[in-house]
Structure formats: C-alpha cells, structure tokens
Amino acid sequence: MAQTPRRLTPHRSALHGFGAALRQWRERRGLSQRALGRLVHVSGDLVGKVEKAERWPSARFVESCEGALQTGGELVRFLSDLESGRRLTSVGYRLVDDAEGQLRASIDHPDRPYLLRSWHEQLAGLAIAGNRTGYAGMASTAHAQISIAAAVGRRSRSGDRRDVLIAQALWAEFLSWIDEQGDAAEADAWLRRAQQQAVEANAPALASYVLMRQSQRALERFDPRNAIALAQRALEEVRLPGRIRALLLIRQAQAYAMGGDQNACAASIDKAHRVAGSADWGSELPIDVGVHCDAVYVAAHEAQCRLLLGQPAAAADLYEQLLRHWPAQWRVDEALWRSALSTAYLNSGDVERAATEAANALALATGTSSARALRWLNPTAVALRQQTAIPEAAAFVLAYRRATLEACNH
C-alpha cells in the first residue's frame, strides 16, 4: 500500500534529506511509490517508508533509485552521510524532543562564530560540572548538540565545515566519556566517530587527543600492548600541545606499569611531569581539552603506576599527600583515586584502612552516579568479602552490594 506523505525537515538528518529528495524526484518523474518500487525491485511500501524517513535505505536501493530517476547524482550524493548517520544511530545518536527548534534556529543563525562559541562554552561548562556532580542527564544535551552540528555541517561551506567537524568530534568524545561513567557499552564507538571527524577536519592535535582516550580505554580493558601502540602513534605528531603530549606519556607509563616495565614507566612519567601544565594548548582547538593535566593529575597517575608495579606503600604515601588537598571540583576523579588508595592499603595488609577508604570512595561514586568508580572498587570488594570479621570491612561489603544492585536496577 502506498504511504501517505508527511512533511519532512530535509536538514534534520541525512535520512530526512534523502527521503525528501527521493519524493521530489519520484513526483517529478510522474511515478507512484508502487511504480518506482517495481523499477528498483522493492515494494511501494518500502519506498514510502524511506520517503517518510522511517527506514534506512541500503546503498543498493539508493543507487537503483538514482538509475531509475536519473537525478544527475543528487541521490547518490547522500550515500556517505547516510552511512555516517546509520553508524551514529547504532551508537545511540538521536535528535531529542526539544532539538528541532534549536536545529532550525542554529541553521538560520546569521552569526556562525557565535554558534560555534556557544557550543564550545557549553561543552567546557558541562565537562567541569560533570566531574563535580556526575554526568547523569548530560547525554541528551550532547546528543542534541551533535544533531545540530551534523545538520549545520551539511549546510556549511568547506571552510566553515572544518570548524563544525571539530565541534562534532569534541561532542562525540564527550559522549564517550559520559558513556564510560555508565556501562561503557558505546564509549568506543563514539571515540571512533570522534577520531574520524578529527581526521576529516585535519585537526592533528584533536586526533591525537582522541587516540589518547582510546589508549585510556585499552588500559581499562587491561590491554597494555594496544594502549602503548595507540599512544605511540599519537606521539609521532610533532605539533602536539604540551598537555596532550603529557596525557599520552601518562598512558604510556600506565601501560608500561601494567606490563611490569619499571624503567620505561619512570621515563614516561618523568617526561609527563616536564610538559604537564603547559599553557600551549594549540591554536587549532577551540577549547583546552587537556586543561586538567597539571602536576596533581600526573602525580595521581604516578601513584597508580606504583600500585601496578607492586609498590603499594609508595603508592599509598603519594595518594595520601594528593588527597589531603584534592580539588573539591574533581569529585569523580577523587572517587577513583580513593578506590586506588583502598587497594594500596589492602595490598599493604592494612585491611581496616582499606575498608574505610573504600567506603569514602563508594560514597563519592554513588553521589556522582559513576559506574566507572564502582567498577574500580570491585577488586577491593572481592578481597574484603574474606575479611568480614573486621567491622569496617563488613560494613563496606554490605554498602557495596547495595550500591551495585541499585545501579543494576537503574
């Protein structure tokens, strides 16, 4: 059965754009949906659903419609954007309910620099707020901004498009970080998307930053070989800002520590200390993505490396010094480092202090809704289940069980 036409917003997405173009060319050729379907060997119902942006067209369908309608290449020009859109959908891309008005206003906004600046300011503000209060609820905002940026990019000239691609890459990387605080199911896919856009924009510093994040993800999977390879690939870029270089050196050091290479780890950490905190953040980037990489950040990772290398007492000493004056706005990170400190105490044989610090980390993890921090606490929880004769350990084990089961139920 032929589908009833509905009004589309062509610039809302590649799917809407293709559907509108297909309908326009079909009607121009005087064909019904059923007649076009016969020409391209599909049902008229499928043609109608594609025209209503309810079904993703295959590449074969697009090419067949191009051949049947002779559009001069207009339909096949959608192929790349359709494939990109399909991939975005597979990792959770969606245009949220209130985004269409924002989308129309953004596309028609006469001041493109203002639009870009507002994206960058909002992103920087969310990143700071997220570390302080947690990232719950921020994903819908990021999805909306990616939707808007994608639509604006399709309408932009080549020169402007680079800036929009950089904005899209930054939002995609931020979405990967948000997802990592939850179940991390889509974090890698968002990072692949960010890397593709950074490369397409010819933004080497941003591409290197995304490689650093991919290296970090490899470390979370206990894959030091891949982590080193990704970091080394990024470090080959000679124009790296100091903070991004320091972040990459930290990932290298963590991977070496995970593999047990103390000398290589120490060399990378020493280099990171020398370049961290640099004000050189690169003219190509609209925001300083490495702003958090200061002396405190490097020292916290040095402590983690000592823990990985089997030096729990040294790690605990360093964590204690850092956490005594830890920045109040870095609560998500504090949950991670207090979790690591609890592991250091546990590995040193101090079960009571391990349980007390684990409880502190758990309070921060639940307060910021950080599933990542809960995952970091799991080894301590497993070990302390064998120590429930100690009141602090028993209390933590019970609290951890409640927190993880509550997280599962949400």
mmCIF file of C-alpha atoms in Angstrom:
data_model
loop_
_atom_site.group_PDB
_atom_site.id
_atom_site.type_symbol
_atom_site.label_atom_id
_atom_site.label_comp_id
_atom_site.label_asym_id
_atom_site.label_seq_id
_atom_site.Cartn_x
_atom_site.Cartn_y
_atom_site.Cartn_z
ATOM 1 C CA MET A 1 0.000 0.000 0.000
ATOM 2 C CA ALA A 2 1.289 3.477 -0.891
ATOM 3 C CA GLN A 3 2.373 5.555 2.097
ATOM 4 C CA THR A 4 0.638 8.827 2.978
ATOM 5 C CA PRO A 5 3.088 11.719 2.517
ATOM 6 C CA ARG A 6 4.237 13.554 5.592
ATOM 7 C CA ARG A 7 6.178 16.748 5.924
ATOM 8 C CA LEU A 8 9.903 16.216 6.395
ATOM 9 C CA THR A 9 12.642 18.525 7.656
ATOM 10 C CA PRO A 10 15.301 17.844 4.995
ATOM 11 C CA HIS A 11 18.180 19.281 7.006
ATOM 12 C CA ARG A 12 17.268 17.473 10.209
ATOM 13 C CA SER A 13 19.306 14.436 9.195
ATOM 14 C CA ALA A 14 20.658 12.644 6.142
ATOM 15 C CA LEU A 15 17.720 10.241 6.428
ATOM 16 C CA HIS A 16 15.189 13.089 6.231
ATOM 17 C CA GLY A 17 17.157 14.778 3.459
ATOM 18 C CA PHE A 18 17.241 11.660 1.317
ATOM 19 C CA GLY A 19 13.552 10.932 1.916
ATOM 20 C CA ALA A 20 12.574 14.433 0.804
ATOM 21 C CA ALA A 21 14.810 14.282 -2.279
ATOM 22 C CA LEU A 22 13.503 10.852 -3.250
ATOM 23 C CA ARG A 23 9.877 12.013 -3.022
ATOM 24 C CA GLN A 24 10.640 15.168 -5.006
ATOM 25 C CA TRP A 25 12.326 13.272 -7.845
ATOM 26 C CA ARG A 26 9.712 10.489 -7.914
ATOM 27 C CA GLU A 27 6.912 13.024 -8.234
ATOM 28 C CA ARG A 28 8.880 14.972 -10.834
ATOM 29 C CA ARG A 29 9.083 11.789 -12.937
ATOM 30 C CA GLY A 30 5.348 11.190 -12.502
ATOM 31 C CA LEU A 31 5.763 7.873 -10.689
ATOM 32 C CA SER A 32 3.783 6.420 -7.813
ATOM 33 C CA GLN A 33 5.568 4.749 -4.935
ATOM 34 C CA ARG A 34 4.458 1.378 -6.289
ATOM 35 C CA ALA A 35 5.700 2.179 -9.790
ATOM 36 C CA LEU A 36 9.116 3.245 -8.522
ATOM 37 C CA GLY A 37 9.219 0.138 -6.351
ATOM 38 C CA ARG A 38 8.704 -2.057 -9.416
ATOM 39 C CA LEU A 39 11.565 -0.294 -11.208
ATOM 40 C CA VAL A 40 14.007 -0.851 -8.334
ATOM 41 C CA HIS A 41 12.641 -4.273 -7.280
ATOM 42 C CA VAL A 42 11.225 -3.356 -3.865
ATOM 43 C CA SER A 43 7.701 -2.817 -2.573
ATOM 44 C CA GLY A 44 5.947 0.513 -2.842
ATOM 45 C CA ASP A 45 5.500 0.293 0.917
ATOM 46 C CA LEU A 46 9.288 0.333 1.403
ATOM 47 C CA VAL A 47 9.636 3.336 -0.914
ATOM 48 C CA GLY A 48 7.042 5.149 1.179
ATOM 49 C CA LYS A 49 8.785 4.361 4.442
ATOM 50 C CA VAL A 50 12.090 5.640 3.085
ATOM 51 C CA GLU A 51 10.368 8.829 1.909
ATOM 52 C CA LYS A 52 8.962 9.288 5.421
ATOM 53 C CA ALA A 53 12.407 8.750 6.993
ATOM 54 C CA GLU A 54 11.147 5.629 8.745
ATOM 55 C CA ARG A 55 13.601 3.194 7.131
ATOM 56 C CA TRP A 56 17.302 3.450 6.322
ATOM 57 C CA PRO A 57 17.855 2.881 2.578
ATOM 58 C CA SER A 58 20.573 0.457 1.549
ATOM 59 C CA ALA A 59 23.344 1.597 -0.798
ATOM 60 C CA ARG A 60 21.859 -0.671 -3.457
ATOM 61 C CA PHE A 61 18.449 0.977 -3.050
ATOM 62 C CA VAL A 62 19.964 4.467 -3.377
ATOM 63 C CA GLU A 63 21.917 3.514 -6.487
ATOM 64 C CA SER A 64 18.890 1.806 -8.045
ATOM 65 C CA CYS A 65 16.727 4.884 -7.436
ATOM 66 C CA GLU A 66 19.437 7.071 -8.957
ATOM 67 C CA GLY A 67 19.422 4.882 -12.062
ATOM 68 C CA ALA A 68 15.634 4.821 -12.312
ATOM 69 C CA LEU A 69 15.045 8.529 -11.664
ATOM 70 C CA GLN A 70 18.170 9.958 -13.366
ATOM 71 C CA THR A 71 18.722 12.727 -10.813
ATOM 72 C CA GLY A 72 22.151 13.735 -12.066
ATOM 73 C CA GLY A 73 23.838 12.291 -8.991
ATOM 74 C CA GLU A 74 21.709 14.057 -6.382
ATOM 75 C CA LEU A 75 20.561 10.856 -4.684
ATOM 76 C CA VAL A 76 23.928 9.085 -4.614
ATOM 77 C CA ARG A 77 25.494 12.162 -3.024
ATOM 78 C CA PHE A 78 23.595 11.182 0.144
ATOM 79 C CA LEU A 79 25.389 7.833 0.420
ATOM 80 C CA SER A 80 28.259 8.983 2.633
ATOM 81 C CA ASP A 81 26.031 10.970 5.017
ATOM 82 C CA LEU A 82 23.514 8.123 5.176
ATOM 83 C CA GLU A 83 26.222 5.660 6.171
ATOM 84 C CA SER A 84 27.550 8.087 8.796
ATOM 85 C CA GLY A 85 24.042 8.629 10.123
ATOM 86 C CA ARG A 86 23.376 4.904 10.289
ATOM 87 C CA ARG A 87 26.572 4.400 12.308
ATOM 88 C CA LEU A 88 25.610 7.236 14.666
ATOM 89 C CA THR A 89 22.198 5.648 15.197
ATOM 90 C CA SER A 90 23.864 2.345 16.041
ATOM 91 C CA VAL A 91 25.707 4.018 18.946
ATOM 92 C CA GLY A 92 22.706 5.874 20.294
ATOM 93 C CA TYR A 93 22.502 9.026 18.124
ATOM 94 C CA ARG A 94 19.101 10.615 18.224
ATOM 95 C CA LEU A 95 17.552 14.038 17.794
ATOM 96 C CA VAL A 96 15.995 14.705 21.187
ATOM 97 C CA ASP A 97 12.489 16.104 21.511
ATOM 98 C CA ASP A 98 13.410 19.746 22.024
ATOM 99 C CA ALA A 99 16.205 19.820 19.467
ATOM 100 C CA GLU A 100 14.207 20.590 16.330
ATOM 101 C CA GLY A 101 13.584 24.209 17.306
ATOM 102 C CA GLN A 102 17.235 24.563 18.286
ATOM 103 C CA LEU A 103 18.160 22.978 14.977
ATOM 104 C CA ARG A 104 16.139 25.422 12.885
ATOM 105 C CA ALA A 105 17.442 28.398 14.862
ATOM 106 C CA SER A 106 21.021 27.183 14.556
ATOM 107 C CA ILE A 107 20.852 26.594 10.816
ATOM 108 C CA ASP A 108 19.366 30.026 10.226
ATOM 109 C CA HIS A 109 21.574 31.820 12.751
ATOM 110 C CA PRO A 110 23.429 34.610 10.911
ATOM 111 C CA ASP A 111 26.372 34.619 13.316
ATOM 112 C CA ARG A 112 28.191 31.305 12.795
ATOM 113 C CA PRO A 113 31.136 32.215 15.074
ATOM 114 C CA TYR A 114 28.651 32.889 17.886
ATOM 115 C CA LEU A 115 27.068 29.468 17.344
ATOM 116 C CA LEU A 116 30.444 27.723 17.473
ATOM 117 C CA ARG A 117 31.475 29.694 20.544
ATOM 118 C CA SER A 118 28.264 28.739 22.337
ATOM 119 C CA TRP A 119 28.946 25.054 21.614
ATOM 120 C CA HIS A 120 32.460 25.291 22.992
ATOM 121 C CA GLU A 121 31.409 27.200 26.109
ATOM 122 C CA GLN A 122 28.606 24.752 26.825
ATOM 123 C CA LEU A 123 30.889 21.752 26.358
ATOM 124 C CA ALA A 124 33.592 23.166 28.624
ATOM 125 C CA GLY A 125 30.998 24.003 31.274
ATOM 126 C CA LEU A 126 29.467 20.524 31.195
ATOM 127 C CA ALA A 127 32.869 18.867 31.492
ATOM 128 C CA ILE A 128 33.666 20.867 34.631
ATOM 129 C CA ALA A 129 30.225 20.316 36.148
ATOM 130 C CA GLY A 130 30.334 16.596 35.358
ATOM 131 C CA ASN A 131 33.484 15.966 37.366
ATOM 132 C CA ARG A 132 31.945 17.820 40.294
ATOM 133 C CA THR A 133 28.412 16.389 40.340
ATOM 134 C CA GLY A 134 28.441 13.457 37.912
ATOM 135 C CA TYR A 135 27.362 13.154 34.292
ATOM 136 C CA ALA A 136 23.811 11.888 34.738
ATOM 137 C CA GLY A 137 21.398 13.651 32.390
ATOM 138 C CA MET A 138 24.089 15.226 30.208
ATOM 139 C CA ALA A 139 23.828 12.697 27.375
ATOM 140 C CA SER A 140 20.587 14.180 25.993
ATOM 141 C CA THR A 141 22.226 17.602 25.717
ATOM 142 C CA ALA A 142 25.238 16.134 23.937
ATOM 143 C CA HIS A 143 23.008 14.176 21.547
ATOM 144 C CA ALA A 144 21.092 17.357 20.718
ATOM 145 C CA GLN A 145 24.273 19.322 20.026
ATOM 146 C CA ILE A 146 25.666 16.582 17.784
ATOM 147 C CA SER A 147 22.367 16.552 15.888
ATOM 148 C CA ILE A 148 22.534 20.305 15.416
ATOM 149 C CA ALA A 149 26.203 20.266 14.416
ATOM 150 C CA ALA A 150 25.596 17.497 11.869
ATOM 151 C CA ALA A 151 22.767 19.473 10.282
ATOM 152 C CA VAL A 152 24.760 22.709 10.250
ATOM 153 C CA GLY A 153 27.714 20.862 8.736
ATOM 154 C CA ARG A 154 25.626 19.684 5.804
ATOM 155 C CA ARG A 155 24.713 23.308 5.060
ATOM 156 C CA SER A 156 28.212 24.729 5.550
ATOM 157 C CA ARG A 157 30.810 25.798 3.019
ATOM 158 C CA SER A 158 34.034 23.787 3.046
ATOM 159 C CA GLY A 159 35.888 26.370 5.141
ATOM 160 C CA ASP A 160 33.158 26.540 7.789
ATOM 161 C CA ARG A 161 32.644 22.779 7.710
ATOM 162 C CA ARG A 162 36.049 22.159 9.296
ATOM 163 C CA ASP A 163 35.036 24.110 12.399
ATOM 164 C CA VAL A 164 31.761 22.200 12.602
ATOM 165 C CA LEU A 165 33.557 18.851 12.235
ATOM 166 C CA ILE A 166 35.834 19.802 15.123
ATOM 167 C CA ALA A 167 32.761 20.670 17.213
ATOM 168 C CA GLN A 168 31.171 17.315 16.328
ATOM 169 C CA ALA A 169 34.358 15.459 17.264
ATOM 170 C CA LEU A 170 34.543 17.246 20.616
ATOM 171 C CA TRP A 171 30.918 16.404 21.433
ATOM 172 C CA ALA A 172 31.397 12.776 20.326
ATOM 173 C CA GLU A 173 34.449 12.442 22.585
ATOM 174 C CA PHE A 174 32.441 13.939 25.442
ATOM 175 C CA LEU A 175 29.653 11.424 24.830
ATOM 176 C CA SER A 176 32.233 8.633 25.018
ATOM 177 C CA TRP A 177 33.278 9.965 28.420
ATOM 178 C CA ILE A 178 29.667 10.178 29.627
ATOM 179 C CA ASP A 179 29.076 6.602 28.490
ATOM 180 C CA GLU A 180 32.261 5.454 30.225
ATOM 181 C CA GLN A 181 30.848 6.671 33.531
ATOM 182 C CA GLY A 182 27.932 4.283 32.936
ATOM 183 C CA ASP A 183 28.077 0.857 31.339
ATOM 184 C CA ALA A 184 30.658 1.932 28.708
ATOM 185 C CA ALA A 185 28.783 -0.022 26.026
ATOM 186 C CA GLU A 186 29.075 2.728 23.405
ATOM 187 C CA ALA A 187 32.207 4.597 24.511
ATOM 188 C CA ASP A 188 34.487 3.004 21.923
ATOM 189 C CA ALA A 189 32.055 3.653 19.082
ATOM 190 C CA TRP A 190 31.808 7.338 19.987
ATOM 191 C CA LEU A 191 35.601 7.582 20.096
ATOM 192 C CA ARG A 192 35.857 6.025 16.632
ATOM 193 C CA ARG A 193 33.379 8.625 15.430
ATOM 194 C CA ALA A 194 35.369 11.451 17.047
ATOM 195 C CA GLN A 195 38.601 10.165 15.517
ATOM 196 C CA GLN A 196 37.061 10.009 12.041
ATOM 197 C CA GLN A 197 35.783 13.581 12.315
ATOM 198 C CA ALA A 198 39.065 14.931 13.701
ATOM 199 C CA VAL A 199 40.986 13.353 10.820
ATOM 200 C CA GLU A 200 38.462 14.636 8.275
ATOM 201 C CA ALA A 201 38.823 18.127 9.773
ATOM 202 C CA ASN A 202 42.623 17.873 9.515
ATOM 203 C CA ALA A 203 42.929 18.602 13.233
ATOM 204 C CA PRO A 204 46.011 16.585 14.282
ATOM 205 C CA ALA A 205 46.062 17.731 17.905
ATOM 206 C CA LEU A 206 42.430 16.715 18.373
ATOM 207 C CA ALA A 207 43.011 13.403 16.568
ATOM 208 C CA SER A 208 45.938 12.738 18.920
ATOM 209 C CA TYR A 209 43.775 13.577 21.936
ATOM 210 C CA VAL A 210 41.174 11.047 20.792
ATOM 211 C CA LEU A 211 43.931 8.445 20.330
ATOM 212 C CA MET A 212 44.934 9.186 23.927
ATOM 213 C CA ARG A 213 41.357 8.460 25.014
ATOM 214 C CA GLN A 214 41.371 5.231 23.007
ATOM 215 C CA SER A 215 44.617 4.290 24.752
ATOM 216 C CA GLN A 216 42.907 5.010 28.066
ATOM 217 C CA ARG A 217 40.034 2.729 27.089
ATOM 218 C CA ALA A 218 42.533 -0.027 26.216
ATOM 219 C CA LEU A 219 44.015 0.303 29.708
ATOM 220 C CA GLU A 220 40.535 -0.061 31.225
ATOM 221 C CA ARG A 221 40.344 -3.392 29.346
ATOM 222 C CA PHE A 222 43.795 -4.414 30.681
ATOM 223 C CA ASP A 223 45.304 -4.294 27.186
ATOM 224 C CA PRO A 224 48.708 -2.595 27.656
ATOM 225 C CA ARG A 225 50.058 -3.579 24.244
ATOM 226 C CA ASN A 226 47.275 -1.777 22.382
ATOM 227 C CA ALA A 227 47.432 1.147 24.819
ATOM 228 C CA ILE A 228 51.141 1.671 24.090
ATOM 229 C CA ALA A 229 50.614 1.372 20.331
ATOM 230 C CA LEU A 230 47.828 3.977 20.325
ATOM 231 C CA ALA A 231 49.802 6.400 22.493
ATOM 232 C CA GLN A 232 52.945 5.986 20.403
ATOM 233 C CA ARG A 233 51.005 6.588 17.199
ATOM 234 C CA ALA A 234 49.732 9.886 18.596
ATOM 235 C CA LEU A 235 53.135 10.931 19.960
ATOM 236 C CA GLU A 236 54.550 10.788 16.436
ATOM 237 C CA GLU A 237 52.641 14.014 15.717
ATOM 238 C CA VAL A 238 55.275 16.747 16.094
ATOM 239 C CA ARG A 239 52.844 19.654 16.619
ATOM 240 C CA LEU A 240 51.288 18.373 19.824
ATOM 241 C CA PRO A 241 50.373 20.852 22.577
ATOM 242 C CA GLY A 242 52.228 20.180 25.819
ATOM 243 C CA ARG A 243 49.248 18.965 27.845
ATOM 244 C CA ILE A 244 48.114 16.488 25.216
ATOM 245 C CA ARG A 245 51.680 15.178 24.969
ATOM 246 C CA ALA A 246 51.731 14.793 28.766
ATOM 247 C CA LEU A 247 48.453 12.850 28.695
ATOM 248 C CA LEU A 248 49.862 10.493 26.066
ATOM 249 C CA LEU A 249 53.032 9.973 28.103
ATOM 250 C CA ILE A 250 50.861 9.123 31.116
ATOM 251 C CA ARG A 251 49.006 6.469 29.094
ATOM 252 C CA GLN A 252 52.368 5.067 28.016
ATOM 253 C CA ALA A 253 53.550 4.981 31.624
ATOM 254 C CA GLN A 254 50.376 3.210 32.775
ATOM 255 C CA ALA A 255 50.763 0.599 30.056
ATOM 256 C CA TYR A 256 54.425 0.011 30.909
ATOM 257 C CA ALA A 257 53.491 -0.328 34.582
ATOM 258 C CA MET A 258 50.731 -2.781 33.742
ATOM 259 C CA GLY A 259 53.311 -4.818 31.834
ATOM 260 C CA GLY A 260 55.842 -4.563 34.674
ATOM 261 C CA ASP A 261 58.471 -2.389 32.940
ATOM 262 C CA GLN A 262 59.505 -0.081 35.784
ATOM 263 C CA ASN A 263 62.264 1.783 33.909
ATOM 264 C CA ALA A 264 60.142 2.608 30.851
ATOM 265 C CA CYS A 265 57.282 3.659 33.128
ATOM 266 C CA ALA A 266 59.522 6.006 35.120
ATOM 267 C CA ALA A 267 60.936 7.569 31.944
ATOM 268 C CA SER A 268 57.450 8.322 30.591
ATOM 269 C CA ILE A 269 56.252 9.759 33.912
ATOM 270 C CA ASP A 270 59.331 11.994 34.158
ATOM 271 C CA LYS A 271 58.659 13.360 30.669
ATOM 272 C CA ALA A 272 54.991 13.917 31.545
ATOM 273 C CA HIS A 273 55.957 15.910 34.638
ATOM 274 C CA ARG A 274 58.164 18.160 32.499
ATOM 275 C CA VAL A 275 55.467 19.084 29.972
ATOM 276 C CA ALA A 276 52.283 18.967 32.106
ATOM 277 C CA GLY A 277 50.621 22.243 32.944
ATOM 278 C CA SER A 278 51.860 23.882 29.761
ATOM 279 C CA ALA A 279 49.758 26.802 28.573
ATOM 280 C CA ASP A 280 50.429 25.696 24.993
ATOM 281 C CA TRP A 281 47.110 24.115 24.043
ATOM 282 C CA GLY A 282 47.149 24.605 20.280
ATOM 283 C CA SER A 283 45.533 27.214 18.076
ATOM 284 C CA GLU A 284 43.528 24.606 16.154
ATOM 285 C CA LEU A 285 41.468 23.676 19.236
ATOM 286 C CA PRO A 286 38.619 25.949 20.382
ATOM 287 C CA ILE A 287 38.890 24.678 23.973
ATOM 288 C CA ASP A 288 41.764 23.349 26.051
ATOM 289 C CA VAL A 289 40.926 19.640 26.152
ATOM 290 C CA GLY A 290 43.991 18.958 28.296
ATOM 291 C CA VAL A 291 43.324 21.636 30.910
ATOM 292 C CA HIS A 292 43.006 19.004 33.648
ATOM 293 C CA CYS A 293 46.533 17.697 33.031
ATOM 294 C CA ASP A 294 48.519 19.521 35.691
ATOM 295 C CA ALA A 295 51.135 18.414 38.226
ATOM 296 C CA VAL A 296 48.468 16.926 40.521
ATOM 297 C CA TYR A 297 46.979 14.862 37.682
ATOM 298 C CA VAL A 298 50.393 13.478 36.717
ATOM 299 C CA ALA A 299 51.238 12.660 40.336
ATOM 300 C CA ALA A 300 47.950 10.772 40.780
ATOM 301 C CA HIS A 301 48.810 8.603 37.798
ATOM 302 C CA GLU A 302 52.348 8.147 39.057
ATOM 303 C CA ALA A 303 50.796 6.714 42.230
ATOM 304 C CA GLN A 304 48.649 4.393 40.140
ATOM 305 C CA CYS A 305 51.740 3.226 38.261
ATOM 306 C CA ARG A 306 53.484 2.457 41.562
ATOM 307 C CA LEU A 307 50.465 0.398 42.582
ATOM 308 C CA LEU A 308 50.542 -1.517 39.283
ATOM 309 C CA LEU A 309 54.286 -2.131 39.705
ATOM 310 C CA GLY A 310 53.729 -3.784 43.080
ATOM 311 C CA GLN A 311 54.768 -0.843 45.277
ATOM 312 C CA PRO A 312 51.607 -0.352 47.387
ATOM 313 C CA ALA A 313 53.283 1.500 50.273
ATOM 314 C CA ALA A 314 54.836 4.087 47.945
ATOM 315 C CA ALA A 315 51.523 4.407 46.095
ATOM 316 C CA ALA A 316 49.612 4.926 49.355
ATOM 317 C CA ASP A 317 52.034 7.622 50.526
ATOM 318 C CA LEU A 318 51.626 9.554 47.278
ATOM 319 C CA TYR A 319 47.828 9.180 47.224
ATOM 320 C CA GLU A 320 47.608 10.395 50.825
ATOM 321 C CA GLN A 321 49.609 13.526 50.004
ATOM 322 C CA LEU A 322 47.480 14.287 46.952
ATOM 323 C CA LEU A 323 44.083 13.599 48.508
ATOM 324 C CA ARG A 324 44.841 15.757 51.528
ATOM 325 C CA HIS A 325 44.480 18.814 49.284
ATOM 326 C CA TRP A 326 42.399 17.354 46.446
ATOM 327 C CA PRO A 327 40.433 19.938 44.381
ATOM 328 C CA ALA A 328 36.797 19.897 45.506
ATOM 329 C CA GLN A 329 35.531 20.143 41.919
ATOM 330 C CA TRP A 330 37.141 16.824 40.894
ATOM 331 C CA ARG A 331 34.806 14.506 42.803
ATOM 332 C CA VAL A 332 34.516 11.823 40.107
ATOM 333 C CA ASP A 333 38.303 11.594 39.911
ATOM 334 C CA GLU A 334 38.542 11.608 43.701
ATOM 335 C CA ALA A 335 36.319 8.524 43.801
ATOM 336 C CA LEU A 336 38.760 6.724 41.505
ATOM 337 C CA TRP A 337 41.858 7.678 43.472
ATOM 338 C CA ARG A 338 40.324 6.840 46.850
ATOM 339 C CA SER A 339 39.407 3.482 45.354
ATOM 340 C CA ALA A 340 43.031 3.034 44.281
ATOM 341 C CA LEU A 341 44.209 4.096 47.748
ATOM 342 C CA SER A 342 41.989 1.426 49.295
ATOM 343 C CA THR A 343 43.666 -1.134 47.020
ATOM 344 C CA ALA A 344 47.094 0.130 48.075
ATOM 345 C CA TYR A 345 46.173 -0.269 51.757
ATOM 346 C CA LEU A 346 44.780 -3.724 51.080
ATOM 347 C CA ASN A 347 47.940 -4.815 49.262
ATOM 348 C CA SER A 348 49.969 -3.474 52.197
ATOM 349 C CA GLY A 349 47.958 -5.603 54.634
ATOM 350 C CA ASP A 350 46.063 -2.728 56.274
ATOM 351 C CA VAL A 351 42.521 -4.068 55.966
ATOM 352 C CA GLU A 352 40.804 -1.534 58.249
ATOM 353 C CA ARG A 353 42.182 1.485 56.388
ATOM 354 C CA ALA A 354 41.413 -0.219 53.074
ATOM 355 C CA ALA A 355 37.772 -0.654 54.070
ATOM 356 C CA THR A 356 37.494 2.903 55.410
ATOM 357 C CA GLU A 357 38.931 4.409 52.232
ATOM 358 C CA ALA A 358 36.793 2.128 50.069
ATOM 359 C CA ALA A 359 33.721 3.430 51.916
ATOM 360 C CA ASN A 360 34.813 7.005 51.180
ATOM 361 C CA ALA A 361 35.243 6.128 47.506
ATOM 362 C CA LEU A 362 31.854 4.407 47.441
ATOM 363 C CA ALA A 363 30.126 7.491 48.841
ATOM 364 C CA LEU A 364 31.672 9.611 46.088
ATOM 365 C CA ALA A 365 30.848 7.030 43.404
ATOM 366 C CA THR A 366 27.188 6.840 44.369
ATOM 367 C CA GLY A 367 26.978 10.599 44.887
ATOM 368 C CA THR A 368 28.174 11.215 41.330
ATOM 369 C CA SER A 369 26.410 8.176 39.778
ATOM 370 C CA SER A 370 29.762 6.914 38.489
ATOM 371 C CA ALA A 371 29.518 3.264 37.475
ATOM 372 C CA ARG A 372 33.159 3.504 36.436
ATOM 373 C CA ALA A 373 34.176 4.262 40.020
ATOM 374 C CA LEU A 374 32.047 1.336 41.200
ATOM 375 C CA ARG A 375 33.919 -0.909 38.765
ATOM 376 C CA TRP A 376 37.232 0.304 40.170
ATOM 377 C CA LEU A 377 36.046 -0.714 43.655
ATOM 378 C CA ASN A 378 35.169 -4.263 42.656
ATOM 379 C CA PRO A 379 38.598 -5.886 43.376
ATOM 380 C CA THR A 380 38.621 -4.330 46.849
ATOM 381 C CA ALA A 381 35.073 -5.538 47.479
ATOM 382 C CA VAL A 382 36.011 -9.084 46.424
ATOM 383 C CA ALA A 383 39.039 -9.104 48.736
ATOM 384 C CA LEU A 384 37.157 -7.628 51.693
ATOM 385 C CA ARG A 385 34.462 -10.319 51.488
ATOM 386 C CA GLN A 386 37.072 -12.574 53.061
ATOM 387 C CA GLN A 387 37.600 -10.086 55.929
ATOM 388 C CA THR A 388 34.063 -9.565 57.233
ATOM 389 C CA ALA A 389 35.156 -10.294 60.802
ATOM 390 C CA ILE A 390 36.539 -6.752 60.686
ATOM 391 C CA PRO A 391 33.599 -4.347 61.210
ATOM 392 C CA GLU A 392 34.796 -1.768 58.656
ATOM 393 C CA ALA A 393 35.158 -4.467 56.010
ATOM 394 C CA ALA A 394 31.732 -5.950 56.739
ATOM 395 C CA ALA A 395 30.109 -2.510 56.550
ATOM 396 C CA PHE A 396 31.743 -1.726 53.212
ATOM 397 C CA VAL A 397 30.873 -5.101 51.680
ATOM 398 C CA LEU A 398 27.214 -4.583 52.588
ATOM 399 C CA ALA A 399 27.175 -0.998 51.301
ATOM 400 C CA TYR A 400 28.896 -2.019 48.061
ATOM 401 C CA ARG A 401 26.403 -4.805 47.469
ATOM 402 C CA ARG A 402 23.503 -2.394 47.927
ATOM 403 C CA ALA A 403 25.091 0.199 45.635
ATOM 404 C CA THR A 404 25.827 -2.238 42.824
ATOM 405 C CA LEU A 405 22.426 -3.887 42.959
ATOM 406 C CA GLU A 406 20.765 -0.472 42.997
ATOM 407 C CA ALA A 407 22.858 0.515 39.958
ATOM 408 C CA CYS A 408 21.744 -2.666 38.183
ATOM 409 C CA ASN A 409 18.098 -1.852 38.882
ATOM 410 C CA HIS A 410 18.514 1.541 37.187
#
